[in-house]
Coordinates of C-alpha atoms in Angstrom, one line a residue:
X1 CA 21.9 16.7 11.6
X2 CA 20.0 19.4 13.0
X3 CA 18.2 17.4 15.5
X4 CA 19.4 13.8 16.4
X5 CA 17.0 12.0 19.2
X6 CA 17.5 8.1 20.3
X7 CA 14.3 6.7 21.9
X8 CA 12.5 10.0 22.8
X9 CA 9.4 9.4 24.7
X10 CA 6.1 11.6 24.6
X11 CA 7.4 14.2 22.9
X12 CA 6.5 17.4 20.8
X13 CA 8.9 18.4 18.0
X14 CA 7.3 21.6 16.2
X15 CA 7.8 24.9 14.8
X16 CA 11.0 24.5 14.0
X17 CA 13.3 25.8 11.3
X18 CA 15.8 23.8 9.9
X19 CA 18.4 24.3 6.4
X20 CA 21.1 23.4 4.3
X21 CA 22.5 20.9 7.1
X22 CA 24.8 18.3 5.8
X23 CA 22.4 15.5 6.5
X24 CA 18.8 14.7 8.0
X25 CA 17.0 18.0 9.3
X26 CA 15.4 15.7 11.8
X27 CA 16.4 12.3 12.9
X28 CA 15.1 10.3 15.8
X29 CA 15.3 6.3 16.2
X30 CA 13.4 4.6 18.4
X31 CA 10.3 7.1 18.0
X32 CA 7.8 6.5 21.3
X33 CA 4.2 8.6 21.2
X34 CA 5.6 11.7 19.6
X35 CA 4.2 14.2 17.4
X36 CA 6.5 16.2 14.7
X37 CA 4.5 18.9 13.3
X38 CA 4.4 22.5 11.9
X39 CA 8.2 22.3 10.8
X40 CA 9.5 23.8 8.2
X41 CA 12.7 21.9 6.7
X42 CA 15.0 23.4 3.6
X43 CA 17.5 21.8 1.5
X44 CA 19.4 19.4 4.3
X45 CA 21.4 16.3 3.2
X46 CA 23.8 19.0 1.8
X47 CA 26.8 16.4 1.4
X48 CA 24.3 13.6 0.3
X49 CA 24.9 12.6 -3.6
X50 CA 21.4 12.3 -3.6
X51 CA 21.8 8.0 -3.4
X52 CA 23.4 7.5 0.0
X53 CA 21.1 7.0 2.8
X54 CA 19.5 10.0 5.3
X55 CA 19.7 13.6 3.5
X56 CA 16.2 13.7 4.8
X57 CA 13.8 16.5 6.3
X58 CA 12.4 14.2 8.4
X59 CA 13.9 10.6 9.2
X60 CA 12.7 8.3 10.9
X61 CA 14.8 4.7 12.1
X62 CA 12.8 2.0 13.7
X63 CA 13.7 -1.4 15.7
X64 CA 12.8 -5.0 15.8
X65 CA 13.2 -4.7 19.7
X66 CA 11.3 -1.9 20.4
X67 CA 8.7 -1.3 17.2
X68 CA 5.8 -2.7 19.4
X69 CA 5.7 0.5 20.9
X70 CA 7.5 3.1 18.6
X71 CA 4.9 5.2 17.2
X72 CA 4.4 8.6 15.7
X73 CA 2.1 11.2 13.9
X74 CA 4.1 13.3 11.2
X75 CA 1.4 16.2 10.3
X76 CA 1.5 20.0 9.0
X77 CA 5.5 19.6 7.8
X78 CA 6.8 21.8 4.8
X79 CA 9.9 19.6 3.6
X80 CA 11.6 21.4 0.4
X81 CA 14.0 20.5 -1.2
X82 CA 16.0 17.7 0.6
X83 CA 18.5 16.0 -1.3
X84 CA 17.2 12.7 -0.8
X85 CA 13.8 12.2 0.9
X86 CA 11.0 14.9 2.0
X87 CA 9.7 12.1 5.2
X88 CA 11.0 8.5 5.3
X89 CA 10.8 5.7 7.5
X90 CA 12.7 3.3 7.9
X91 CA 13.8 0.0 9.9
X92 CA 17.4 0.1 11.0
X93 CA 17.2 -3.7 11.5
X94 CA 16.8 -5.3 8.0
X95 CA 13.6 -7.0 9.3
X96 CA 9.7 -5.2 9.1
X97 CA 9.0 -3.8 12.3
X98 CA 5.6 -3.8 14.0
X99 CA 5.2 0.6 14.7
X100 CA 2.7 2.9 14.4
X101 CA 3.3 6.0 11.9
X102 CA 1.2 8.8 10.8
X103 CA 2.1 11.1 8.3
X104 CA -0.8 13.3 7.1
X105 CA -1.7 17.2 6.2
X106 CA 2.4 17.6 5.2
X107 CA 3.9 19.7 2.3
X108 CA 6.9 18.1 0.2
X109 CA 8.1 19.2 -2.5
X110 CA 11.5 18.6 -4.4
X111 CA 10.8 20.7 -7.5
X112 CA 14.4 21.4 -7.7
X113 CA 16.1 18.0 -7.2
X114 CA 16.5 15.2 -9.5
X115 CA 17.4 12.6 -6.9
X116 CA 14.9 13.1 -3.8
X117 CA 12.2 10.8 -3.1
X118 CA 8.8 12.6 -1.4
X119 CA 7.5 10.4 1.4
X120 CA 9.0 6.9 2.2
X121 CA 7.6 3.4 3.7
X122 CA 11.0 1.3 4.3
X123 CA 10.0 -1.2 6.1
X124 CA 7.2 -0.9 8.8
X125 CA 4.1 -2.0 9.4
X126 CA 0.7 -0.4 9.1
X127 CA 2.0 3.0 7.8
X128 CA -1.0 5.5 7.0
X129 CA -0.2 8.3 4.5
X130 CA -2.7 10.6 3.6
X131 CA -3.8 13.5 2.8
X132 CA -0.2 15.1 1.4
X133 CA 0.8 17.2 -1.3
X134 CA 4.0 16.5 -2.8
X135 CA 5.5 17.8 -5.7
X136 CA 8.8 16.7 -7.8
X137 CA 10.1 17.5 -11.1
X138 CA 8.0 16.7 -14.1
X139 CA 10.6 16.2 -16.7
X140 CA 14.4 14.5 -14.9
X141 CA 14.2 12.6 -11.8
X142 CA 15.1 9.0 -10.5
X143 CA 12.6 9.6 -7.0
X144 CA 9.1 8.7 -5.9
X145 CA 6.4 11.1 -4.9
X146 CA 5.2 8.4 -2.4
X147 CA 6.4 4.6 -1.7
X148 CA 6.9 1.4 -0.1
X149 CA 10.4 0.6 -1.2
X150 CA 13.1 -1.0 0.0
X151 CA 15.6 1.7 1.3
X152 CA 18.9 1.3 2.8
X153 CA 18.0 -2.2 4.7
X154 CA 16.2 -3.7 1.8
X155 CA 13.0 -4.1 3.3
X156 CA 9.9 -2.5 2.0
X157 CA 7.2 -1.9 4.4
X158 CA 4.0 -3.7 4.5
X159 CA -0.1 -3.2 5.6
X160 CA -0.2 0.5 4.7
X161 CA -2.8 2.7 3.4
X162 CA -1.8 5.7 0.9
X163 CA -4.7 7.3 0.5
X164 CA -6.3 10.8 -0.2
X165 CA -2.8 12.4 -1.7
X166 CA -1.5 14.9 -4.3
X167 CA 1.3 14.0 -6.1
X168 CA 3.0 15.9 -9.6
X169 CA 5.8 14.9 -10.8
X170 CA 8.7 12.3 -10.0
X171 CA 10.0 9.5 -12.0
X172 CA 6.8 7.4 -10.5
X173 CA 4.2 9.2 -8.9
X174 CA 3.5 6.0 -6.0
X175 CA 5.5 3.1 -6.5
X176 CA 4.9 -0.1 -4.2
X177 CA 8.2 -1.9 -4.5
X178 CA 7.8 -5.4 -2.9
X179 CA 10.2 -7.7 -5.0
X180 CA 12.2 -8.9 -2.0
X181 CA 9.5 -10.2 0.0
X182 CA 9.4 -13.8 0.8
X183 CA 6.4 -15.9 -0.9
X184 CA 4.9 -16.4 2.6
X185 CA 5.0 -12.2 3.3
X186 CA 1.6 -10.5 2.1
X187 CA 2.5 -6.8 1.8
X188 CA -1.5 -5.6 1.4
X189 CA -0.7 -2.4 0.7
X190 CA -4.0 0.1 0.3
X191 CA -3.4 2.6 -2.3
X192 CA -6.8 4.3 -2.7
X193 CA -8.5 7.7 -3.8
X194 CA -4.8 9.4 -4.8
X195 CA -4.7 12.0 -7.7
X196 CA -1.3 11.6 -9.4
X197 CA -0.2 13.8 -12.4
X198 CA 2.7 14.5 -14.6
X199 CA 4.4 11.3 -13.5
X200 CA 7.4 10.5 -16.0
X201 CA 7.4 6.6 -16.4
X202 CA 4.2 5.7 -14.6
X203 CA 1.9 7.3 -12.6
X204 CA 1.1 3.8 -10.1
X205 CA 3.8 1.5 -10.3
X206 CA 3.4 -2.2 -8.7
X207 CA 6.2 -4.7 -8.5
X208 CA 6.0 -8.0 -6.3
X209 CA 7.5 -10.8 -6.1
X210 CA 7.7 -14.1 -8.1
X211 CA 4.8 -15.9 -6.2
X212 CA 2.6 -13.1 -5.3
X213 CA 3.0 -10.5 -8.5
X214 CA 0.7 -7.7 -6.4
X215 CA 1.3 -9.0 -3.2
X216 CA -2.0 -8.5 -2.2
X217 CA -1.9 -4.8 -2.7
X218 CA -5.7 -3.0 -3.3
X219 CA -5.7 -0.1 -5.8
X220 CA -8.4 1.8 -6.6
X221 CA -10.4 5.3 -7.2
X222 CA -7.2 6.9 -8.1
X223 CA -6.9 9.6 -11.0
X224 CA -3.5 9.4 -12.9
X225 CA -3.5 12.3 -14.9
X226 CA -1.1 12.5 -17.8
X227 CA 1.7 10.7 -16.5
X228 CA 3.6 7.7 -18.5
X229 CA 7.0 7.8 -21.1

């Protein structure tokens, strides 16, 4: 990685130039009242296949033990081209985690790979991501422009708003995946006022579980704009 941080506290990551490093650009777990802004982050996860985990521009690991108090705002980033993900984040602890993520105002584009994935929710709580533009490929790709999957732990996050974004391109323009969830788990994710064009299978996907086939998610004012096989 370029950067690696366990548990900083109070800190300002920014204006920072990162590329073509074998894995994440960034990577911090255990994230305390930290701001990560105005970086610009090119082409890292190198020696990612484009389905192993990291290869990131920004990665972000949370924990059970500490997510109570792990928070961060993610703003004003250009992530291109990352073989895996533009932004993720993600609990490290197979189990949603409380935390308290921002991620607004960022640039993410992944034009040029197949594989990448443009902003991630893996498994926190109460995520807000607005007000991005992120850009994939319009005809071959296996990624999401922006969702609440299940990443490497298998637990997709929960409570969070997507709201306000632009997204062209990608397999699935926002996809809310939520089919592991227990019954007894209400995801109520928010996914309002997005434009999404040139998606290739769907522009909004939603998949829940057996009992709860939403999961409670809210959806609404969105513009999909030519997007769908």
């Amino acid at each position: 990685k370029a950067i690696y941080l366990v548990h900083p506290v109070r800190m300002n990551i920014h204006e920072i130039y990162a590329h073509e490093f074998p894995s994440t650009c960034i990577g911090i777990d255990g994230i305390v009242s930290t701001d990560i802004s105005n970086n610009i982050l090119y082409a890292c996860g190198a020696m990612n296949d484009g389905t192993g985990g990291g290869g990131a521009g920004i990665g972000i690991g949370t924990w059970t033990t500490t997510g109570a108090i792990e928070s961060a705002t993610i703003t004003n980033n250009t992530c291109i081209d990352n073989k895996r993900f533009g932004i993720f984040v993600e609990t490290q602890s197979a189990a949603i985690t409380a935390g308290h993520f921002v991620i607004a105002d960022n640039i993410v584009s992944a034009v040029n790979v197949s594989t990448a994935d443009g902003i991630a929710d893996s498994g926190v709580t109460g995520i807000v991501i607005t007000g991005n533009h992120v850009y994939g490929p319009t005809t071959s790709s296996t990624g999401e422009g922006i969702s609440a999957n299940l990443g490497t732990s298998n637990t997709a996050g929960v409570e969070g708003i997507i709201k306000g974004n632009y997204v062209n391109g990608f397999n699935y323009g926002i996809d809310y995946y939520q089919g592991n969830l227990a019954a007894s788990v209400l995801a109520g994710y928010s996914i309002i006022g997005n434009r999404v064009s040139n998606a290739i299978t769907a522009g909004i996907r939603l998949v829940g579980n057996a009992t709860h086939p939403a999961d409670g998610a809210v959806v609404s004012n969105n513009v999909v704009h030519n997007s769908g096989g």
